[in-house]
Amino acid sequence: MCLLKARQGCILPRPPNMENMIKVKERLYKWLFTILAFASLIFLVGIVIVLFKEALPIFKKVKALEFIFGKFWYPTYDPPEFGIFPLILASVWVSVGAMLVCVPLGVGSALYLNEIASHKQKAVLKPLVEILASIPSIVYGFFGMVVLAPFLQNLLHLPIGLCAFTASLTLGIMATPTVCSIAEDALSYVPKSFREASFAVGANRWQTLVKVVIPAAGSGISTAIILGMSRAIGETMTVLMVAGGAAVIPKSFFDPVRPMTSAIAAEMGEAPMGSDHFHALFAIALILFLITFVFNVIAEAISRKYRIKLGLSG
Amino acid sequence: MDSKTLIMEDRQNCVCSQSDLVKIKAQDINFFYGKQQALKDINLDVLSNKVTAIIGPSGCGKSTFIRLFNRMHELVPNTTLTGRIYLDGQDILGACVDPAEIRRRIGMVFQKPNPFPKNIFENISYGLEVNGIKNKEFIEGRVIESLKKAALWDEVKDRLHDSALNLSGGQQQRLCIARCLAVKPEVLLFDEPCASLDPISTRKIEELILELKKDYAIVIVTHNMQQAARVSDYTGFFLLGELIEFDKTEKIFKAPKNQKTEDYITGRFG
Ligand SMILES: Nc1ncnc2c1ncn2[C@@H]1O[C@H](COP(=O)(O)OP(=O)(O)OP(=O)(O)O)[C@@H](O)[C@H]1O
Ligand SMILES: [Mg+2]
């Protein structure tokens, strides 16, 4: 008992005003974080409001359906035509193409890293992949424009190297490290005990991978794919540089195209503020926003469905 | 103990020692994780229709030892194994032996229940599917049979298509046992099967083990002395990678030959 008291005595008593200071500090932090949290919410709401406000005027001139499904995008002609179907189609083509590249490559390399690579290989490769994922998109765009486009043009005897195909390939290569990195994380979160259980009943490696590990990592892998896809759809710089820029409905993968993002980026500078063209570009942005929003909702729904299936949470 | 039971026991012992079949024979086992030796010169026989308990302090190599039997040690990189392990006289460590085949014949239940994130039915049919069985009716029959054997059928028969992860810990462990039984193994390895279970579930698993003993050779690793005494016929005591003593469970608990065994067993219970 005595000893205990003596020990307690060792701790310096706090000066009374220090207690106060700690309380004030705590309150300060609380406020700071509340403000920060609300700030991001306010920014989001602000962006949505601005998008709607600037986009709506165009729908007084053009009907929404005509705007979306109109085949001609001649915003600077007289009279102008505001049909963004070629742009939407370009975005879809390029994104789907990019998916076809980045999903097999990204998921495949994640499986390699997780299942086949030795510890040493993984220790080198995983950080490398993460570095690749953080390279600015303009570098990929530059690579696509200067290296890939001429190469493909020669190889496939194309009239122009800058086309939907090149854009898909560049975007796909760009999104691969992101997909790989996230998918690999998901795979490595699969508990070792699942694999052991599978091997213990006589499954081989391939069966274990396909029937146990991949399904268990399913939500993570689909998140990886959807994030990769969002990156492809929302990507601006790269497509601006390599997609070719023609706002006509593409007839083949080797036609130059103008996806929605590059239309906005390329034309915003020329469109006089408050003009129809200006509002039309905002409307494109709004539609793009809605598309990615739907994507995210789907991603969330998928991962929740998986979680329920796994019995992790409601 | 009265004379009658003694005689009974004597006769039993006599019968057993004649018809005892060595199911698994581990010979001169040395095992290394990298350079660190985890098992030293181990010789041990597992008998058919008997429960063999492995006891010993944490880190003494119990899990390492029984994981050799179904070649699970091969999943850990950088290990070295010398010595022989025979299953029915056949060397299972040979290069031309398919580990999957061995793992079908020697099933394993792990310390923590580890059902797959699938439904109850799929958890059990999994082992059949990966072994190339496609006949739906056959699979269904085997699933039901295994669940019944694992004493889980009554609790889950109405929800075979619910996620296995929604079962309680004890039910999950019995599901893992059923998953094991579905591929009709000859030997069952239990690595601390009750470590994460409550007393009631533990008792159920122990009863199950005694029941399963009729058809299988069983090895159980346990930290619970009473459990070893309750369920096992033979007990091996491991210490720092060595098999200190191996004998009939009774002898180990009543009259251990080695001082270390006695210290361990008595130390546990004060
Ligand atoms: N994967 C591994 N890599 C390296 N060393 C390991 C590995 N697994 C176990 N060991 C070591 O081998 C020794 C024996 O471990 P093992 O898991 O077999 O002990 P155990 O008797 O099962 O212990 P417990 O009762 O705690 O489960 C320990 O010293 C442990 O650190
Ligand atoms: Mg262990």
Coordinates of C-alpha atoms and ligand atoms in Angstrom, one line a residue:
Chain A
M1 CA 0.0 0.0 0.0
C2 CA 2.8 2.3 1.0
L3 CA 4.7 1.4 -2.1
L4 CA 1.7 2.2 -4.2
K5 CA 1.3 5.6 -2.7
A6 CA 4.9 6.3 -3.2
R7 CA 4.7 5.3 -6.9
Q8 CA 1.7 7.5 -7.4
G9 CA 3.6 10.3 -5.9
C10 CA 6.2 9.9 -8.6
I11 CA 3.8 11.1 -11.2
L12 CA 4.0 14.8 -11.4
P13 CA 0.8 16.4 -10.5
R14 CA -0.7 18.3 -13.4
P15 CA -1.0 22.0 -13.0
P16 CA -4.7 22.9 -12.9
N17 CA -4.6 25.0 -16.0
M18 CA -3.1 22.1 -18.0
E19 CA -6.4 20.2 -17.6
N20 CA -8.2 23.1 -19.0
M21 CA -5.8 23.3 -21.9
I22 CA -6.4 19.7 -22.8
K23 CA -10.1 20.2 -22.7
V24 CA -9.9 23.2 -25.0
K25 CA -7.6 21.3 -27.4
E26 CA -10.0 18.4 -27.5
R27 CA -12.9 20.7 -28.3
L28 CA -10.8 22.5 -30.9
Y29 CA -10.0 19.2 -32.7
K30 CA -13.6 18.2 -32.6
W31 CA -14.6 21.4 -34.3
L32 CA -11.8 21.3 -36.8
F33 CA -12.8 17.8 -38.0
T34 CA -16.5 18.6 -38.0
I35 CA -15.8 21.6 -40.2
L36 CA -13.6 19.6 -42.5
A37 CA -16.2 16.9 -42.8
F38 CA -18.9 19.4 -43.6
A39 CA -16.6 21.3 -46.0
S40 CA -16.3 18.3 -48.3
L41 CA -20.1 17.9 -48.2
I42 CA -20.6 21.5 -48.9
F43 CA -18.2 21.4 -51.8
L44 CA -20.0 18.4 -53.3
V45 CA -23.4 20.0 -53.0
G46 CA -22.0 23.2 -54.4
I47 CA -20.6 21.4 -57.4
V48 CA -23.9 19.6 -58.1
I49 CA -25.8 22.9 -57.8
V50 CA -23.4 24.7 -60.2
L51 CA -23.6 21.8 -62.6
F52 CA -27.4 21.8 -62.7
K53 CA -27.6 25.6 -62.8
E54 CA -25.2 26.0 -65.7
A55 CA -26.5 22.9 -67.6
L56 CA -30.3 23.5 -67.4
P57 CA -30.4 26.5 -69.8
I58 CA -29.4 24.3 -72.8
F59 CA -32.4 22.1 -72.2
K60 CA -34.6 25.1 -72.9
K61 CA -33.2 25.2 -76.4
V62 CA -32.8 21.5 -77.1
K63 CA -34.9 18.7 -75.7
A64 CA -33.0 16.4 -73.3
L65 CA -33.6 13.4 -75.5
E66 CA -32.5 15.2 -78.6
F67 CA -29.4 16.4 -76.7
I68 CA -28.5 12.9 -75.6
F69 CA -29.4 11.0 -78.8
G70 CA -28.7 13.7 -81.3
K71 CA -26.2 12.5 -83.9
F72 CA -24.5 15.7 -84.7
W73 CA -22.2 17.8 -82.5
Y74 CA -21.7 21.1 -84.3
P75 CA -21.7 23.6 -81.4
T76 CA -20.1 26.4 -83.4
Y77 CA -22.2 26.2 -86.6
D78 CA -25.0 28.5 -87.5
P79 CA -27.5 27.2 -86.5
P80 CA -25.6 25.0 -84.0
E81 CA -26.4 21.4 -83.4
F82 CA -26.1 20.0 -79.9
G83 CA -26.3 16.2 -80.2
I84 CA -23.9 14.4 -77.9
F85 CA -24.5 10.9 -79.0
P86 CA -21.2 10.7 -80.8
L87 CA -19.4 11.8 -77.6
I88 CA -21.3 9.4 -75.4
L89 CA -20.6 6.6 -77.8
A90 CA -16.9 7.6 -78.0
S91 CA -16.7 7.5 -74.2
V92 CA -18.4 4.1 -74.1
W93 CA -16.2 2.6 -76.8
V94 CA -13.0 3.9 -75.3
S95 CA -13.9 2.8 -71.8
V96 CA -15.1 -0.7 -72.8
G97 CA -11.9 -1.1 -74.9
A98 CA -9.9 0.1 -71.9
M99 CA -11.7 -2.4 -69.7
L100 CA -10.9 -5.2 -72.1
V101 CA -7.3 -4.3 -71.6
C102 CA -7.0 -3.5 -68.0
V103 CA -9.3 -6.1 -66.4
P104 CA -7.5 -9.2 -67.7
L105 CA -4.1 -7.6 -67.4
G106 CA -4.7 -6.1 -63.9
V107 CA -6.5 -9.0 -62.4
G108 CA -4.1 -11.4 -64.0
S109 CA -1.0 -9.7 -62.7
A110 CA -2.6 -9.5 -59.3
L111 CA -3.1 -13.2 -59.3
Y112 CA 0.5 -13.7 -60.4
L113 CA 1.7 -11.4 -57.6
N114 CA -0.4 -13.1 -55.0
E115 CA -0.2 -16.8 -56.1
I116 CA 2.9 -17.4 -58.1
A117 CA 5.5 -14.7 -57.3
S118 CA 8.0 -15.5 -54.6
H119 CA 8.2 -13.3 -51.6
K120 CA 11.3 -11.5 -53.1
Q121 CA 9.6 -10.9 -56.4
K122 CA 6.5 -9.6 -54.7
A123 CA 8.6 -7.3 -52.5
V124 CA 10.0 -5.7 -55.7
L125 CA 7.0 -5.8 -58.0
K126 CA 4.2 -4.6 -55.7
P127 CA 5.9 -1.2 -55.0
L128 CA 6.7 -0.9 -58.7
V129 CA 3.1 -1.4 -59.6
E130 CA 2.1 1.2 -57.1
I131 CA 4.5 3.7 -58.6
L132 CA 3.1 2.9 -62.0
A133 CA -0.4 3.7 -60.6
S134 CA 0.7 7.1 -59.5
I135 CA 2.3 8.3 -62.8
P136 CA 0.3 11.3 -64.0
S137 CA -2.0 10.5 -66.8
I138 CA -0.4 13.1 -69.1
V139 CA 2.7 10.9 -69.2
Y140 CA 0.6 8.0 -70.4
G141 CA -1.0 10.3 -72.9
F142 CA 2.4 11.4 -74.2
F143 CA 3.5 7.8 -74.4
G144 CA 0.3 6.9 -76.3
M145 CA 0.7 9.8 -78.7
V146 CA 4.4 9.6 -79.4
V147 CA 5.1 5.8 -79.2
L148 CA 2.0 3.8 -79.4
A149 CA 0.1 5.7 -82.1
P150 CA 2.8 5.7 -84.7
F151 CA 3.6 2.1 -83.9
L152 CA 0.0 0.9 -84.3
Q153 CA -0.4 3.0 -87.4
N154 CA 2.5 1.2 -89.0
L155 CA 1.7 -2.2 -87.7
L156 CA -2.0 -2.2 -88.7
H157 CA -1.7 0.2 -91.7
L158 CA -4.2 2.7 -90.2
P159 CA -5.0 6.0 -91.9
I160 CA -4.5 7.7 -88.5
G161 CA -2.8 6.4 -85.4
L162 CA -4.8 8.6 -83.0
C163 CA -8.1 6.6 -82.7
A164 CA -10.5 4.9 -80.3
F165 CA -8.3 1.8 -80.4
T166 CA -5.1 3.6 -79.4
A167 CA -7.0 5.5 -76.7
S168 CA -8.4 2.2 -75.3
L169 CA -5.0 0.7 -75.3
T170 CA -3.4 3.7 -73.6
L171 CA -6.2 4.0 -71.0
G172 CA -6.1 0.3 -70.4
I173 CA -2.4 0.3 -69.8
M174 CA -2.9 3.3 -67.5
A175 CA -5.6 1.7 -65.4
T176 CA -3.9 -1.7 -65.2
P177 CA -1.7 -0.9 -62.2
T178 CA -4.6 0.6 -60.3
V179 CA -6.7 -2.5 -60.9
C180 CA -3.8 -4.8 -60.1
S181 CA -2.9 -3.1 -56.9
I182 CA -6.4 -3.0 -55.5
A183 CA -7.2 -6.6 -56.7
E184 CA -3.9 -7.8 -55.1
D185 CA -4.9 -6.2 -51.8
A186 CA -8.2 -8.0 -52.0
L187 CA -6.6 -11.3 -52.7
S188 CA -4.1 -11.0 -49.9
Y189 CA -6.9 -10.2 -47.4
V190 CA -8.3 -13.7 -48.1
P191 CA -7.5 -15.5 -44.9
K192 CA -4.9 -18.2 -45.1
S193 CA -7.3 -20.6 -43.4
F194 CA -9.6 -20.7 -46.5
R195 CA -6.7 -21.9 -48.6
E196 CA -5.6 -24.4 -46.0
A197 CA -9.2 -25.8 -45.7
S198 CA -9.4 -26.1 -49.5
F199 CA -6.0 -27.9 -49.8
A200 CA -6.9 -30.1 -46.9
V201 CA -9.8 -31.8 -48.7
G202 CA -7.6 -32.5 -51.7
A203 CA -8.1 -29.5 -54.0
N204 CA -5.2 -28.4 -56.1
R205 CA -3.9 -24.9 -56.5
W206 CA -6.0 -24.0 -59.5
Q207 CA -9.3 -25.2 -57.8
T208 CA -8.4 -23.4 -54.7
L209 CA -7.8 -20.2 -56.6
V210 CA -10.9 -20.3 -58.8
K211 CA -13.4 -21.8 -56.3
V212 CA -12.3 -20.3 -53.0
V213 CA -9.8 -17.4 -53.2
I214 CA -11.3 -15.5 -56.1
P215 CA -14.9 -15.7 -54.9
A216 CA -13.8 -14.7 -51.4
A217 CA -11.9 -11.7 -52.9
G218 CA -14.8 -11.0 -55.2
S219 CA -16.0 -7.7 -53.8
G220 CA -12.5 -6.3 -53.7
I221 CA -11.8 -7.4 -57.2
S222 CA -15.1 -5.9 -58.5
T223 CA -14.2 -2.7 -56.7
A224 CA -10.9 -2.7 -58.4
I225 CA -12.5 -3.2 -61.8
I226 CA -15.0 -0.4 -61.2
L227 CA -12.4 2.0 -59.9
G228 CA -10.3 1.2 -62.9
M229 CA -13.3 1.8 -65.2
S230 CA -14.1 5.1 -63.4
R231 CA -10.6 6.2 -64.0
A232 CA -11.0 5.3 -67.7
I233 CA -14.3 7.1 -68.1
G234 CA -13.3 10.2 -66.2
E235 CA -9.9 10.4 -67.8
T236 CA -9.4 13.6 -69.8
M237 CA -5.8 14.3 -70.6
T238 CA -5.0 11.0 -72.2
V239 CA -8.0 10.8 -74.4
L240 CA -7.6 14.4 -75.4
M241 CA -4.1 13.5 -76.6
V242 CA -4.6 10.1 -78.3
A243 CA -8.3 9.6 -79.2
G244 CA -8.1 11.7 -82.4
G245 CA -10.9 14.2 -81.5
A246 CA -13.4 13.7 -84.3
A247 CA -16.9 14.3 -83.0
V248 CA -18.6 11.9 -85.3
I249 CA -20.3 8.6 -84.6
P250 CA -17.4 6.0 -84.8
K251 CA -17.9 3.3 -87.4
S252 CA -15.0 1.1 -86.2
F253 CA -12.5 0.9 -83.4
F254 CA -9.9 2.5 -85.6
D255 CA -11.9 5.8 -86.2
P256 CA -10.8 8.9 -84.4
V257 CA -13.3 9.8 -81.6
R258 CA -14.0 12.6 -79.2
P259 CA -15.1 11.3 -75.7
M260 CA -17.2 13.5 -73.5
T261 CA -14.3 14.5 -71.3
S262 CA -12.1 15.7 -74.1
A263 CA -14.9 17.6 -75.6
I264 CA -15.3 19.6 -72.4
A265 CA -11.6 20.1 -71.9
A266 CA -11.0 21.1 -75.5
E267 CA -13.9 23.4 -76.0
M268 CA -14.4 25.1 -72.7
G269 CA -11.8 27.6 -73.4
E270 CA -13.4 28.6 -76.7
A271 CA -17.0 28.7 -75.6
P272 CA -18.1 32.2 -74.6
M273 CA -19.4 32.3 -71.1
G274 CA -23.2 32.1 -70.9
S275 CA -23.5 30.9 -74.6
D276 CA -25.5 27.9 -75.6
H277 CA -22.2 26.0 -76.3
F278 CA -21.0 26.9 -72.7
H279 CA -24.2 25.5 -71.2
A280 CA -24.1 22.4 -73.4
L281 CA -20.6 21.6 -72.1
F282 CA -21.9 21.8 -68.6
A283 CA -24.7 19.5 -69.6
I284 CA -22.2 17.0 -70.8
A285 CA -20.4 17.3 -67.5
L286 CA -23.7 16.7 -65.7
I287 CA -24.3 13.6 -67.7
L288 CA -20.8 12.4 -67.0
F289 CA -21.3 13.0 -63.4
L290 CA -24.6 11.0 -63.4
I291 CA -22.9 8.1 -65.2
T292 CA -20.0 7.9 -62.6
F293 CA -22.6 8.3 -59.9
V294 CA -24.5 5.4 -61.1
F295 CA -21.2 3.4 -61.4
N296 CA -20.4 4.1 -57.8
V297 CA -23.9 3.1 -56.6
I298 CA -23.5 -0.1 -58.5
A299 CA -20.1 -0.7 -57.1
E300 CA -21.4 -0.1 -53.6
A301 CA -24.4 -2.4 -54.2
I302 CA -22.2 -5.2 -55.5
S303 CA -19.8 -5.1 -52.6
R304 CA -22.7 -5.0 -50.1
K305 CA -24.3 -8.0 -51.8
Y306 CA -21.0 -9.8 -51.4
R307 CA -20.7 -8.8 -47.8
I308 CA -24.2 -10.1 -47.1
K309 CA -23.3 -13.3 -48.9
L310 CA -20.2 -13.6 -46.8
G311 CA -22.3 -12.9 -43.7
L312 CA -19.9 -10.1 -42.8
S313 CA -22.5 -7.4 -42.2
G314 CA -26.0 -6.4 -43.1
Chain B
M1 CA -11.4 -49.5 -9.6
D2 CA -13.2 -52.8 -9.0
S3 CA -11.9 -56.1 -10.2
K4 CA -14.5 -56.5 -12.9
T5 CA -13.5 -53.4 -14.8
L6 CA -9.9 -54.3 -14.4
I7 CA -10.5 -57.7 -16.0
M8 CA -12.5 -56.1 -18.8
E9 CA -9.8 -53.6 -19.4
D10 CA -7.2 -56.3 -19.4
R11 CA -9.0 -58.3 -22.0
Q12 CA -9.5 -55.2 -24.0
N13 CA -5.9 -54.4 -23.9
C14 CA -5.1 -57.9 -24.9
V15 CA -7.5 -57.8 -27.9
C16 CA -6.2 -54.5 -29.0
S17 CA -2.6 -55.2 -28.9
Q18 CA -3.2 -58.2 -31.2
S19 CA -5.4 -56.5 -33.8
D20 CA -3.9 -53.0 -33.6
L21 CA -3.2 -51.8 -37.0
V22 CA -0.5 -49.2 -37.6
K23 CA -2.2 -46.7 -39.8
I24 CA 0.4 -44.0 -39.9
K25 CA 4.1 -44.6 -39.1
A26 CA 6.4 -41.6 -38.6
Q27 CA 10.0 -42.5 -38.7
D28 CA 13.1 -40.5 -37.8
I29 CA 11.4 -37.2 -38.5
N30 CA 13.4 -34.0 -38.5
F31 CA 11.9 -30.8 -39.6
F32 CA 13.3 -27.3 -40.2
Y33 CA 11.7 -23.9 -40.8
G34 CA 14.6 -22.3 -42.6
K35 CA 17.5 -23.2 -40.3
Q36 CA 15.5 -23.4 -37.2
Q37 CA 14.8 -27.0 -36.2
A38 CA 11.2 -27.6 -35.1
L39 CA 11.1 -31.4 -34.8
K40 CA 13.9 -33.7 -33.7
D41 CA 14.1 -37.5 -34.4
I42 CA 10.5 -38.3 -33.9
N43 CA 9.2 -41.8 -34.1
L44 CA 5.5 -42.3 -33.6
D45 CA 2.8 -44.7 -34.7
V46 CA -0.9 -43.8 -35.1
L47 CA -3.2 -46.8 -34.8
S48 CA -6.4 -47.6 -36.6
N49 CA -9.6 -47.0 -34.6
K50 CA -7.7 -45.3 -31.8
V51 CA -7.4 -41.7 -30.8
T52 CA -3.9 -40.5 -30.4
A53 CA -3.5 -37.3 -28.5
I54 CA -0.5 -34.9 -28.9
I55 CA 0.1 -32.7 -25.9
G56 CA 2.8 -30.2 -25.0
P57 CA 3.5 -26.6 -24.3
S58 CA 2.9 -23.9 -27.0
G59 CA 5.5 -23.8 -29.7
C60 CA 6.8 -27.3 -29.1
G61 CA 5.9 -28.4 -32.6
K62 CA 2.6 -30.2 -32.3
S63 CA 0.9 -28.5 -35.2
T64 CA 4.1 -28.8 -37.2
F65 CA 4.1 -32.5 -36.6
I66 CA 0.6 -33.4 -37.6
R67 CA 0.7 -31.1 -40.6
L68 CA 3.4 -33.4 -42.0
F69 CA 0.9 -36.2 -42.2
N70 CA -1.2 -34.6 -44.9
R71 CA 1.7 -32.7 -46.4
M72 CA 0.4 -29.3 -45.4
H73 CA 3.9 -28.3 -44.5
E74 CA 4.5 -28.0 -48.2
L75 CA 2.5 -24.8 -48.3
V76 CA 5.1 -23.1 -46.1
P77 CA 8.1 -22.1 -48.2
N78 CA 11.7 -22.8 -47.1
T79 CA 11.3 -25.9 -45.1
T80 CA 13.3 -29.1 -44.9
L81 CA 12.0 -32.5 -43.9
T82 CA 13.9 -35.7 -43.4
G83 CA 12.6 -39.1 -42.4
R84 CA 9.7 -41.2 -43.6
I85 CA 6.0 -41.2 -43.1
Y86 CA 4.0 -44.3 -44.0
L87 CA 0.3 -44.5 -44.5
D88 CA -0.7 -48.2 -44.6
G89 CA 2.9 -49.0 -45.3
Q90 CA 3.1 -46.6 -48.3
D91 CA 5.6 -43.8 -48.1
I92 CA 3.5 -40.6 -48.5
L93 CA 6.4 -38.2 -48.8
G94 CA 7.6 -39.7 -52.1
A95 CA 7.9 -37.3 -55.0
C96 CA 5.5 -39.4 -57.2
V97 CA 2.8 -39.4 -54.5
D98 CA 0.1 -36.8 -55.2
P99 CA -0.4 -34.7 -52.1
A100 CA -4.0 -34.1 -53.0
E101 CA -4.5 -37.9 -52.9
I102 CA -2.9 -38.0 -49.4
R103 CA -5.1 -35.1 -48.2
R104 CA -8.2 -36.9 -49.3
R105 CA -7.2 -39.9 -47.3
I106 CA -6.1 -37.9 -44.3
G107 CA -8.5 -35.2 -43.4
M108 CA -7.8 -32.2 -41.2
V109 CA -9.8 -30.0 -38.8
F110 CA -8.2 -26.8 -37.8
Q111 CA -7.9 -24.8 -34.6
K112 CA -10.1 -22.0 -35.7
P113 CA -13.3 -23.1 -37.5
N114 CA -12.7 -22.2 -41.1
P115 CA -15.8 -22.8 -43.2
F116 CA -15.7 -21.3 -46.7
P117 CA -17.7 -18.1 -47.3
K118 CA -20.3 -20.3 -49.1
N119 CA -23.5 -21.8 -48.0
I120 CA -23.6 -24.9 -45.8
F121 CA -24.3 -27.3 -48.6
E122 CA -21.5 -26.0 -50.8
N123 CA -19.1 -26.2 -48.0
I124 CA -19.5 -29.9 -47.8
S125 CA -20.0 -30.6 -51.5
Y126 CA -16.8 -28.7 -52.2
G127 CA -14.5 -31.6 -51.4
L128 CA -16.5 -33.9 -53.7
E129 CA -16.5 -31.4 -56.5
V130 CA -12.8 -30.7 -56.5
N131 CA -12.3 -34.5 -56.6
G132 CA -14.2 -34.7 -59.8
I133 CA -17.6 -36.0 -58.6
K134 CA -20.4 -34.6 -60.6
N135 CA -23.4 -36.7 -59.9
K136 CA -25.9 -34.4 -58.1
E137 CA -27.8 -37.1 -56.3
F138 CA -24.7 -38.8 -55.1
I139 CA -23.3 -35.4 -53.8
E140 CA -26.6 -34.7 -52.1
G141 CA -26.6 -38.0 -50.4
R142 CA -23.0 -37.7 -49.2
V143 CA -23.7 -34.2 -47.9
I144 CA -26.6 -35.4 -45.8
E145 CA -24.7 -38.4 -44.6
S146 CA -21.7 -36.3 -43.6
L147 CA -23.8 -33.8 -41.8
K148 CA -25.5 -36.6 -39.9
K149 CA -22.2 -38.2 -39.0
A150 CA -20.9 -34.8 -37.7
A151 CA -24.0 -34.5 -35.5
L152 CA -25.0 -31.3 -37.3
W153 CA -27.9 -32.4 -39.5
D154 CA -30.7 -31.7 -37.1
E155 CA -29.6 -28.2 -36.5
V156 CA -29.1 -27.2 -40.2
K157 CA -31.4 -29.4 -42.3
D158 CA -33.8 -26.5 -42.9
R159 CA -31.2 -24.0 -43.9
L160 CA -28.7 -25.8 -46.0
H161 CA -28.5 -22.8 -48.3
D162 CA -27.7 -20.3 -45.7
S163 CA -24.2 -18.9 -45.4
A164 CA -22.0 -21.1 -43.3
L165 CA -20.6 -18.0 -41.6
N166 CA -23.9 -17.5 -39.8
L167 CA -23.5 -20.6 -37.8
S168 CA -22.2 -20.5 -34.3
G169 CA -18.6 -21.4 -33.6
G170 CA -19.3 -24.9 -32.5
Q171 CA -21.6 -25.5 -35.4
Q172 CA -19.0 -24.2 -37.8
Q173 CA -16.4 -26.6 -36.3
R174 CA -18.8 -29.5 -36.8
L175 CA -19.4 -28.3 -40.3
C176 CA -15.6 -28.4 -40.9
I177 CA -15.7 -32.0 -39.6
A178 CA -18.5 -32.8 -41.9
R179 CA -16.6 -31.2 -44.8
C180 CA -13.7 -33.5 -43.9
L181 CA -15.9 -36.6 -43.7
A182 CA -17.5 -36.0 -47.0
V183 CA -14.4 -37.1 -48.9
K184 CA -14.3 -40.3 -46.9
P185 CA -10.9 -40.1 -45.4
E186 CA -9.2 -42.9 -43.4
V187 CA -7.5 -40.7 -40.9
L188 CA -8.7 -37.5 -39.1
L189 CA -6.3 -34.9 -37.8
F190 CA -7.7 -32.5 -35.3
D191 CA -5.5 -29.5 -34.4
E192 CA -6.9 -28.1 -31.2
P193 CA -10.4 -28.4 -32.5
C194 CA -12.0 -27.0 -29.4
A195 CA -9.7 -24.1 -28.8
S196 CA -12.3 -21.5 -29.6
L197 CA -15.4 -23.3 -28.4
D198 CA -17.5 -23.1 -25.3
P199 CA -17.8 -26.2 -23.0
I200 CA -21.0 -27.4 -24.5
S201 CA -19.7 -27.3 -28.0
T202 CA -16.5 -28.9 -26.8
R203 CA -18.4 -31.8 -25.3
K204 CA -20.3 -32.3 -28.5
I205 CA -17.0 -32.4 -30.4
E206 CA -15.5 -34.8 -27.9
E207 CA -18.5 -37.2 -28.2
L208 CA -18.2 -36.9 -31.9
I209 CA -14.6 -37.9 -31.8
L210 CA -15.4 -41.0 -29.7
E211 CA -18.1 -41.9 -32.2
L212 CA -15.8 -41.4 -35.2
K213 CA -13.1 -43.5 -33.7
K214 CA -15.1 -46.6 -34.7
D215 CA -14.3 -45.8 -38.4
Y216 CA -11.2 -43.7 -38.4
A217 CA -7.7 -43.4 -37.0
I218 CA -7.7 -40.1 -35.1
V219 CA -5.0 -37.7 -34.1
I220 CA -5.9 -34.8 -31.8
V221 CA -3.6 -32.0 -30.7
T222 CA -4.9 -30.4 -27.5
H223 CA -3.8 -28.1 -24.7
N224 CA -6.5 -29.5 -22.5
M225 CA -5.2 -32.4 -20.4
Q226 CA -8.6 -33.5 -19.3
Q227 CA -9.6 -33.6 -22.9
A228 CA -6.7 -35.7 -23.8
A229 CA -7.5 -38.0 -20.9
R230 CA -11.2 -38.2 -21.9
V231 CA -10.9 -38.9 -25.6
S232 CA -7.6 -40.5 -26.3
D233 CA -6.2 -44.0 -26.2
Y234 CA -2.6 -43.0 -26.7
T235 CA -0.8 -39.8 -25.8
G236 CA 2.4 -38.3 -27.0
F237 CA 4.1 -35.6 -25.0
F238 CA 6.2 -33.1 -27.0
L239 CA 8.7 -30.6 -25.7
L240 CA 10.8 -28.3 -27.7
G241 CA 10.4 -30.4 -30.8
E242 CA 11.2 -33.7 -29.2
L243 CA 8.8 -36.5 -28.4
I244 CA 9.5 -37.0 -24.7
E245 CA 7.1 -39.8 -24.1
F246 CA 4.6 -41.8 -26.0
D247 CA 2.4 -44.4 -24.4
K248 CA -1.1 -45.5 -23.5
T249 CA -3.0 -42.4 -22.3
E250 CA -3.6 -44.0 -18.9
K251 CA 0.1 -44.6 -18.4
I252 CA 1.0 -41.1 -19.4
F253 CA -1.5 -39.6 -17.0
K254 CA -1.1 -42.1 -14.1
A255 CA 2.4 -43.2 -14.2
P256 CA 4.6 -41.2 -16.6
K257 CA 8.1 -42.6 -17.0
N258 CA 9.7 -39.3 -17.7
Q259 CA 10.1 -36.6 -15.1
K260 CA 9.4 -33.9 -17.7
T261 CA 6.1 -35.4 -18.6
E262 CA 5.0 -35.6 -15.0
D263 CA 6.1 -32.0 -14.4
Y264 CA 4.0 -30.9 -17.4
I265 CA 0.9 -32.9 -16.5
T266 CA 0.9 -32.0 -12.8
G267 CA 2.0 -28.5 -13.4
R268 CA -1.0 -27.9 -15.4
F269 CA -3.4 -28.9 -12.6
G270 CA -1.4 -27.5 -9.7
Ligands
LIG1 N1 5.3 -21.0 -40.7 C1 6.3 -21.0 -39.9 N2 7.5 -20.4 -40.2 C2 8.5 -20.4 -39.3 N3 8.5 -21.0 -38.1 C3 7.3 -21.6 -37.7 C4 6.2 -21.6 -38.6 N4 5.2 -22.3 -37.9 C5 5.7 -22.6 -36.7 N5 7.0 -22.2 -36.6 C6 7.8 -22.4 -35.4 O1 7.9 -23.8 -35.2 C7 7.8 -24.1 -33.8 C8 6.7 -25.0 -33.5 O2 5.4 -24.4 -33.9 P1 4.0 -25.1 -33.9 O3 3.0 -24.2 -34.5 O4 4.2 -26.5 -34.4 O5 3.8 -25.3 -32.3 P2 2.6 -25.8 -31.5 O6 3.1 -26.9 -30.6 O7 1.5 -26.2 -32.5 O8 2.1 -24.6 -30.6 P3 0.7 -24.2 -30.2 O9 0.3 -25.1 -29.1 O10 0.8 -22.8 -29.8 O11 -0.2 -24.3 -31.4 C9 7.6 -22.8 -33.1 O12 8.9 -22.4 -32.6 C10 7.2 -21.8 -34.2 O13 7.7 -20.5 -34.0
MG2 MG -0.5 -25.5 -32.9

